[in-house]
PDB file of C-alpha atoms in Angstrom:
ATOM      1  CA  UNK A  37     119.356  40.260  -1.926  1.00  0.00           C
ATOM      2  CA  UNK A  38     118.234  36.519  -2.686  1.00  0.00           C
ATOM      3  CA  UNK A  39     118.814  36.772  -6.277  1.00  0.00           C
ATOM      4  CA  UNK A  40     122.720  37.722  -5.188  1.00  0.00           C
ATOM      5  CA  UNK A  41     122.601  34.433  -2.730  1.00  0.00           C
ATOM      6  CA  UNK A  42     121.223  32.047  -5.432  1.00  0.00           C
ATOM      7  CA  UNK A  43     123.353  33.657  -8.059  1.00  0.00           C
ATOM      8  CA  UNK A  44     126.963  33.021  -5.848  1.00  0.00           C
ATOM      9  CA  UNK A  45     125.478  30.105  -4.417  1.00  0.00           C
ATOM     10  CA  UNK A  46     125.344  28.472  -7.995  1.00  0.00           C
ATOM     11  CA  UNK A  47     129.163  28.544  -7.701  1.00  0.00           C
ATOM     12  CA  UNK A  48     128.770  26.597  -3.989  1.00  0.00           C
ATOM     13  CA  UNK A  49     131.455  27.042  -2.035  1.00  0.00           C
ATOM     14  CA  UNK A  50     133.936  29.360  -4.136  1.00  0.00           C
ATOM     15  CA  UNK A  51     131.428  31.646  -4.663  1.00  0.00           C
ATOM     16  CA  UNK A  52     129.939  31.799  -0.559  1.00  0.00           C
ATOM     17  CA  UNK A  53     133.782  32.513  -0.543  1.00  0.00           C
ATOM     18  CA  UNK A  54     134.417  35.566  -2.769  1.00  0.00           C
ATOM     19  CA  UNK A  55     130.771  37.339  -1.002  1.00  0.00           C
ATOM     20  CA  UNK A  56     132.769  36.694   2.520  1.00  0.00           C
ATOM     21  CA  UNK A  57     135.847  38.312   0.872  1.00  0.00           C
ATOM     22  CA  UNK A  58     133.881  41.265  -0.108  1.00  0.00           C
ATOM     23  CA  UNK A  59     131.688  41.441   2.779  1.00  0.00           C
ATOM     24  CA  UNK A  60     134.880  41.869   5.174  1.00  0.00           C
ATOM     25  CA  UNK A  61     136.523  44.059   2.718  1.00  0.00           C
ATOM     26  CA  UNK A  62     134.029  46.836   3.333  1.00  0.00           C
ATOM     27  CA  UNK A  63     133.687  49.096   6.091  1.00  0.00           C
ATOM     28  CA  UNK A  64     130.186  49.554   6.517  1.00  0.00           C
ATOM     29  CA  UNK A  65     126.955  49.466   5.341  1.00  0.00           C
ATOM     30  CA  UNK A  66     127.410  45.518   4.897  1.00  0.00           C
ATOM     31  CA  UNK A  67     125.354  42.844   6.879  1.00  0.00           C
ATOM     32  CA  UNK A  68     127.136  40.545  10.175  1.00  0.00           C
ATOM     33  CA  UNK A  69     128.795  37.884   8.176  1.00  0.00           C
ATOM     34  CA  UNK A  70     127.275  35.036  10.152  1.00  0.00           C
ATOM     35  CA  UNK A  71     124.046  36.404   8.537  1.00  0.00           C
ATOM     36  CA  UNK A  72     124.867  35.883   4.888  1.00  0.00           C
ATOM     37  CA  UNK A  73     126.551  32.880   5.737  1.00  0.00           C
ATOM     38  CA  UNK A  74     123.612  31.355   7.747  1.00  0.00           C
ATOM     39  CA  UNK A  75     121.680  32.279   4.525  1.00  0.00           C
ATOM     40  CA  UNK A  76     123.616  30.658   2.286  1.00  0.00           C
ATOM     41  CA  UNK A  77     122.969  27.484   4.065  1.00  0.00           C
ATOM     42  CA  UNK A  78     119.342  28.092   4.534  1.00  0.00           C
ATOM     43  CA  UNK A  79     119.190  28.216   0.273  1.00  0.00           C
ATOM     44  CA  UNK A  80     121.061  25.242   0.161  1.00  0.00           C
ATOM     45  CA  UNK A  81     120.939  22.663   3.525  1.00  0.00           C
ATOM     46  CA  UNK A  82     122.989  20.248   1.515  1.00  0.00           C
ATOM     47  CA  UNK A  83     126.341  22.527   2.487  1.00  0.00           C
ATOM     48  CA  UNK A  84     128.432  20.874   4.984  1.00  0.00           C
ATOM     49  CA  UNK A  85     128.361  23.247   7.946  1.00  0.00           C
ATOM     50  CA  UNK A  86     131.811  22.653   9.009  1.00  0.00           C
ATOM     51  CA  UNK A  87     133.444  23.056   5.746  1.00  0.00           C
ATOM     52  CA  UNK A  88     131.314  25.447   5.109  1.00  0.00           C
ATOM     53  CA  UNK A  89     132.363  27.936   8.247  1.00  0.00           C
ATOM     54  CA  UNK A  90     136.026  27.492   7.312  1.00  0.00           C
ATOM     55  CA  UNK A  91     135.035  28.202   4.175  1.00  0.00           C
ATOM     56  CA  UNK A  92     133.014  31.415   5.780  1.00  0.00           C
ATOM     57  CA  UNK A  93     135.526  31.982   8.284  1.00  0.00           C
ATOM     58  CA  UNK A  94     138.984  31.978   5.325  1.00  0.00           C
ATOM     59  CA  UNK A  95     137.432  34.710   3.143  1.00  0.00           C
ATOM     60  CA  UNK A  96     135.913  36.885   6.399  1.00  0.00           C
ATOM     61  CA  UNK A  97     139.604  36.732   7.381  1.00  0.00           C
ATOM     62  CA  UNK A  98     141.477  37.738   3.823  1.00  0.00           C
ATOM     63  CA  UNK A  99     138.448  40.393   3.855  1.00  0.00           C
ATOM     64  CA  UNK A 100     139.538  41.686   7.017  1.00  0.00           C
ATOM     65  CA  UNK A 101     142.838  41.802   5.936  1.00  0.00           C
ATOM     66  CA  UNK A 102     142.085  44.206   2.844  1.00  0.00           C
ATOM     67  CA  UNK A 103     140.028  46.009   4.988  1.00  0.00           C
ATOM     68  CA  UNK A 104     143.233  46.827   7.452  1.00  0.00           C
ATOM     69  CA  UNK A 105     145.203  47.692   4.779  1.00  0.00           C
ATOM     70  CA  UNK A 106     142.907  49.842   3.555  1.00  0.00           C
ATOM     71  CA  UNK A 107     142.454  51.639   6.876  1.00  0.00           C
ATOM     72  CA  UNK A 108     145.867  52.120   8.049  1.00  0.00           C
ATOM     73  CA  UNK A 109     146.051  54.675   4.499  1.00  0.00           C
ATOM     74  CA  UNK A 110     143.453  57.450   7.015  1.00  0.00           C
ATOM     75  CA  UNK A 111     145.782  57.083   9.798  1.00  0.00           C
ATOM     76  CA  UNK A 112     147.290  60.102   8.692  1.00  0.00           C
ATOM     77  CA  UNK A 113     144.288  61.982   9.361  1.00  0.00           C
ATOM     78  CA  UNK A 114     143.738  60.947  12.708  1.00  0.00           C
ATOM     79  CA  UNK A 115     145.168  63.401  15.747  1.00  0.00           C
ATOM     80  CA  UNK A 116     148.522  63.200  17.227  1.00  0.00           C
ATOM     81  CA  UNK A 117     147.090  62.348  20.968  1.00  0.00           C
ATOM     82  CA  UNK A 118     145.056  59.500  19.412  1.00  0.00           C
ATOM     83  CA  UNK A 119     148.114  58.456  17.022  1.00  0.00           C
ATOM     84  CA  UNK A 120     150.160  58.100  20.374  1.00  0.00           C
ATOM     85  CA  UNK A 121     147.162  56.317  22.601  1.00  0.00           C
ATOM     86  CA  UNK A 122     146.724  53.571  19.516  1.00  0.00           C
ATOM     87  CA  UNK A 123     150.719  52.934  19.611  1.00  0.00           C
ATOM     88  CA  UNK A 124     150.478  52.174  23.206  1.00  0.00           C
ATOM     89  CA  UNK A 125     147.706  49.896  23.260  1.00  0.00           C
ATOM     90  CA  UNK A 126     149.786  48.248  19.967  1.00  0.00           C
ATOM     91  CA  UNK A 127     153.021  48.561  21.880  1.00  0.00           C
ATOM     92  CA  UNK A 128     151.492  46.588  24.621  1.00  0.00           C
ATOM     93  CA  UNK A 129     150.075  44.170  22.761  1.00  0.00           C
ATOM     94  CA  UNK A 130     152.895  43.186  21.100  1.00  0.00           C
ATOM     95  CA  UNK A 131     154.966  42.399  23.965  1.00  0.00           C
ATOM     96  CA  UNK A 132     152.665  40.080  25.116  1.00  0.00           C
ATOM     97  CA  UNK A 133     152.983  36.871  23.374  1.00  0.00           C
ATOM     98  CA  UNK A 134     149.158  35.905  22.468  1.00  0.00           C
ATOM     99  CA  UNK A 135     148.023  39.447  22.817  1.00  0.00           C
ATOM    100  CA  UNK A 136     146.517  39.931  19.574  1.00  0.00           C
ATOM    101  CA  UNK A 137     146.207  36.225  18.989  1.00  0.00           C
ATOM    102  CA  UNK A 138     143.747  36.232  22.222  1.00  0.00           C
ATOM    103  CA  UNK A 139     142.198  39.976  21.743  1.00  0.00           C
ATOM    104  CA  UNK A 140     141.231  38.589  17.996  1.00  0.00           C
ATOM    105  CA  UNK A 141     139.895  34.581  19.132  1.00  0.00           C
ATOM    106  CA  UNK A 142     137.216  36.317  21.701  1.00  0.00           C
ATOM    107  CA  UNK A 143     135.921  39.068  19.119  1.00  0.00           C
ATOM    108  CA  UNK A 144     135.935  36.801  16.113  1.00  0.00           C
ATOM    109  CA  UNK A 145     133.918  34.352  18.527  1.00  0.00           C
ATOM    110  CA  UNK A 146     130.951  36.093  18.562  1.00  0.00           C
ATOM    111  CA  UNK A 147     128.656  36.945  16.481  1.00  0.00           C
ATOM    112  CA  UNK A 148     129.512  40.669  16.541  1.00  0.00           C
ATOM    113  CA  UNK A 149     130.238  42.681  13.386  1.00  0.00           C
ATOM    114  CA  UNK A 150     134.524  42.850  13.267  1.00  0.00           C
ATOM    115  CA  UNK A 151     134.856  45.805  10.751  1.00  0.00           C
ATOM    116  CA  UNK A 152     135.420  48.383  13.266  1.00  0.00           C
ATOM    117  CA  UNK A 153     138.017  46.222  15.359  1.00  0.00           C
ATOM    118  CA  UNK A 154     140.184  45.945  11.840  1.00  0.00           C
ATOM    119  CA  UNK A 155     139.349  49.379  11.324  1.00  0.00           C
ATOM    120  CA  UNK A 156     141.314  49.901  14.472  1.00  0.00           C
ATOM    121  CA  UNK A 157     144.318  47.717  13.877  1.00  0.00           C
ATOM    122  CA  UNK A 158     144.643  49.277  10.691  1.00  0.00           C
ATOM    123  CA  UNK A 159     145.178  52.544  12.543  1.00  0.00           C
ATOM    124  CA  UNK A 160     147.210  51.384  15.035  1.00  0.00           C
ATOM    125  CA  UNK A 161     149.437  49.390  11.988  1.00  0.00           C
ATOM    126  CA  UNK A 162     149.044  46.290  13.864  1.00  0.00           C
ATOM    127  CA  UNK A 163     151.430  43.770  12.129  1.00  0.00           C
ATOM    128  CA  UNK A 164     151.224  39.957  13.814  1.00  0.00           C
ATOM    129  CA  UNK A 165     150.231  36.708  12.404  1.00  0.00           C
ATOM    130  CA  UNK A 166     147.951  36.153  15.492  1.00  0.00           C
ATOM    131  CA  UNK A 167     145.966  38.649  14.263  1.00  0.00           C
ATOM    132  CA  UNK A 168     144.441  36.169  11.644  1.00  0.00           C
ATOM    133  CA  UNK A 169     144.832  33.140  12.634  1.00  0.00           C
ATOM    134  CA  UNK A 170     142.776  34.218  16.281  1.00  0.00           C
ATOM    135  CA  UNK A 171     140.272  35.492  13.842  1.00  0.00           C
ATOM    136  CA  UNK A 172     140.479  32.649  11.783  1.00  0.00           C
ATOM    137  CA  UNK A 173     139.557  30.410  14.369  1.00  0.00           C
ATOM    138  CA  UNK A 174     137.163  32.432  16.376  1.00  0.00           C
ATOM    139  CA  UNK A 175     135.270  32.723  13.453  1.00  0.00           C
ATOM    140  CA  UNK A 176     134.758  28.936  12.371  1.00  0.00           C
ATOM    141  CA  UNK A 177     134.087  27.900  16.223  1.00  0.00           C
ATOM    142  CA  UNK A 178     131.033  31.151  15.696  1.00  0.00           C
ATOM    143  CA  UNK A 179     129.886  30.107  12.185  1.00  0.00           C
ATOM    144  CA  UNK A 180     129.532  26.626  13.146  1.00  0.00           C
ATOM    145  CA  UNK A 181     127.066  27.316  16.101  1.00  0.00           C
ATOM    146  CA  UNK A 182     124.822  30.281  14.351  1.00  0.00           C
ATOM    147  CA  UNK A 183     124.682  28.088  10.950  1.00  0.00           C
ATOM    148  CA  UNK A 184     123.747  24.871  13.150  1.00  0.00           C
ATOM    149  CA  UNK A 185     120.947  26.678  14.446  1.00  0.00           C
ATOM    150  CA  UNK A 186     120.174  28.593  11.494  1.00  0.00           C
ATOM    151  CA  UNK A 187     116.646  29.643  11.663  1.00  0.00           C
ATOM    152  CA  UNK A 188     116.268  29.167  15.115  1.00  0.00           C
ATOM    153  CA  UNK A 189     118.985  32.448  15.051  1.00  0.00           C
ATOM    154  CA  UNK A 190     118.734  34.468  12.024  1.00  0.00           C
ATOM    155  CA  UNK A 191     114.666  34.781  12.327  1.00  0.00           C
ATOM    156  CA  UNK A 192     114.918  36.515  15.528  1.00  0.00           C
ATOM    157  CA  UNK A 193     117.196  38.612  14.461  1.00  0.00           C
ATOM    158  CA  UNK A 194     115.787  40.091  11.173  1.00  0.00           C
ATOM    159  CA  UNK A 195     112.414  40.689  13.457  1.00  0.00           C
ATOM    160  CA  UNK A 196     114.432  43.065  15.098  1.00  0.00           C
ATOM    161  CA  UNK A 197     115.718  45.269  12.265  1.00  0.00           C
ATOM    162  CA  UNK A 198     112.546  44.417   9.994  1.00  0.00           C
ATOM    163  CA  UNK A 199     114.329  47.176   8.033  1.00  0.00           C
ATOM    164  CA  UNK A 200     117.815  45.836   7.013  1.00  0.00           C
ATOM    165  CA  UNK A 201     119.454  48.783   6.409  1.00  0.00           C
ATOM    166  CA  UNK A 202     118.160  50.664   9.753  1.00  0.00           C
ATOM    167  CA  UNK A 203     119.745  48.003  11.341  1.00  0.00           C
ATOM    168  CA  UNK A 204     123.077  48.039   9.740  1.00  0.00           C
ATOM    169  CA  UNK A 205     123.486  51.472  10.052  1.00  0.00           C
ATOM    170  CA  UNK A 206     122.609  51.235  13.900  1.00  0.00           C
ATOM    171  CA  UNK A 207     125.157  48.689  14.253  1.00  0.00           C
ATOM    172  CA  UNK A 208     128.123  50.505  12.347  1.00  0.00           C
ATOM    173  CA  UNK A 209     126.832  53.632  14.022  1.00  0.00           C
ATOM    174  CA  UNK A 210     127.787  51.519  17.190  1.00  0.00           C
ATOM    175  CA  UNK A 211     130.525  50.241  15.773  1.00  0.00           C
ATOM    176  CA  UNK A 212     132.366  54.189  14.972  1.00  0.00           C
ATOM    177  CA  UNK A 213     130.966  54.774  18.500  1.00  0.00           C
ATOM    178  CA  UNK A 214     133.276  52.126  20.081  1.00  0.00           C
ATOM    179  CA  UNK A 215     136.761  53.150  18.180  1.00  0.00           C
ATOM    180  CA  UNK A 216     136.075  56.739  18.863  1.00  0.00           C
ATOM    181  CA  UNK A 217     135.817  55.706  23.006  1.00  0.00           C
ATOM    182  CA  UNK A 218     138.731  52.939  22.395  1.00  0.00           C
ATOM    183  CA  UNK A 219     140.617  56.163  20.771  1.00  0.00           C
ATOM    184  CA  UNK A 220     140.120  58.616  23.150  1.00  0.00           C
ATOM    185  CA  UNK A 221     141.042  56.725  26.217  1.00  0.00           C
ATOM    186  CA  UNK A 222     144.289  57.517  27.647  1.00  0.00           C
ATOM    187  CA  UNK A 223     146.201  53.751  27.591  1.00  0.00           C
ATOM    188  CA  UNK A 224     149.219  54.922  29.015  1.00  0.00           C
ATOM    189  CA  UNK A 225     147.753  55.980  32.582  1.00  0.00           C
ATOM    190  CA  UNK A 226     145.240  52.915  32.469  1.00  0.00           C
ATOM    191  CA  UNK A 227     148.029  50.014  31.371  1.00  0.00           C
ATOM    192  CA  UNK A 228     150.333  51.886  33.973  1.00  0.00           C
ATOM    193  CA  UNK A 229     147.827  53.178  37.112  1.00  0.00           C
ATOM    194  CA  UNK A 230     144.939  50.961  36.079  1.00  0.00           C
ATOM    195  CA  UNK A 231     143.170  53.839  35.806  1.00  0.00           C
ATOM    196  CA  UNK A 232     140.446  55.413  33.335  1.00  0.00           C
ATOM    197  CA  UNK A 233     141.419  58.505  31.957  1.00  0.00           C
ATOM    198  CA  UNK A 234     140.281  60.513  28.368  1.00  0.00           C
ATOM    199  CA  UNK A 235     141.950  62.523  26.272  1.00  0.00           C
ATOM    200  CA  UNK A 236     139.508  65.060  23.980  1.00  0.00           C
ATOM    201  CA  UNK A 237     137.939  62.938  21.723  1.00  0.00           C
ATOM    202  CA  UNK A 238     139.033  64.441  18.681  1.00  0.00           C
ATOM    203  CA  UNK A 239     139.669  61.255  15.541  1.00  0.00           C
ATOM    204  CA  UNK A 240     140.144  63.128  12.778  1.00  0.00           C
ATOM    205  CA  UNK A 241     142.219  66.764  11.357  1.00  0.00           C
ATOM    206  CA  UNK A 242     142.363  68.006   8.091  1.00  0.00           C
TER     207      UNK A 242
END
């Protein structure tokens, strides 16, 4: 995994860049993007951190993108109830005028992994420009604070998942545990009764 830092990193910031691009293009089994960012600028302190997290934060968001694309191809696959609960929450999101702007800005604001919340606007064929540009800017305001504290952040962290992979799998496992709730629950009775209601949680058919 270093070697691949120092390698891109000898391209400074194109190259921290194209690893964001790809990072956020994949699905899962990749690490938080704040991590390999924070990394990047732990190999080489000389990296302005603000340019640096727009940097982080421009290819996160064009990897994001891909990554919707890409996920709005299985939506065919996914059940006819859930199909109609995704359109609702979409529906409703769209008439409100910063809905997705404001749903992206506070996810992209943490630190949390995005892929499954893309995942899910892919499936819902979520099409609005606030989609990025929340993203865009949730992301910088988070890469600026975990890169400015670097160590102080990422240490921690690792000691948690001393095994890398364990830890990425427990987070996408997580992560297909939240769209499969977000799927299942019925948005037309909560948006309209305020009320919590779920459908059988059944994502995909073949």
């Amino acid at each position: 995994m270093v070697d691949i830092f120092e390698f891109f990193a000898e391209f400074s910031y194109f190259g921290i860049f194209l690893v964001l691009i790809l990072v956020n293009a994949s699905p899962i089994l990749m690490p938080p993007s704040w991590i390999v960012l924070t990394s990047f600028y732990l190999l080489d302190p000389s990296l302005n951190i603000v340019f640096l997290a727009m940097v982080g934060a421009t290819g996160a968001t064009i990897g994001r993108f891909f990554l919707k694309k890409i996920s709005g191809l299985f939506r065919k696959f996914v059940g006819e109830e859930q199909k109609s609960n995704l359109d609702i929450i979409g529906d409703y999101l769209n008439h409100k005028k910063y809905g997705y702007l404001l749903a992206s800005f506070l996810f992209g604001a943490t630190p949390l992994p995005s892929n499954m919340l893309f995942i899910t606007y892919g499936l819902m064929r979520a099409k609005s420009i606030g989609i990025y540009i929340g993203f865009w800017f949730g992301r910088t305001i988070s890469y600026i604070i975990m890169i400015y504290f670097g160590n102080a952040v990422l240490q921690p962290f690792l000691e948690i998942f001393e095994d890398r992979l364990t830890g990425i799998l427990l987070i996408d496992g997580v992560g297909i545990g939240v769209i499969v709730l977000f799927a299942s629950i019925n948005w037309t009775v909560l948006i309209t009764q305020r009320k919590i209601k779920f459908v059988k949680p059944k994502i995909w058919r073949f």
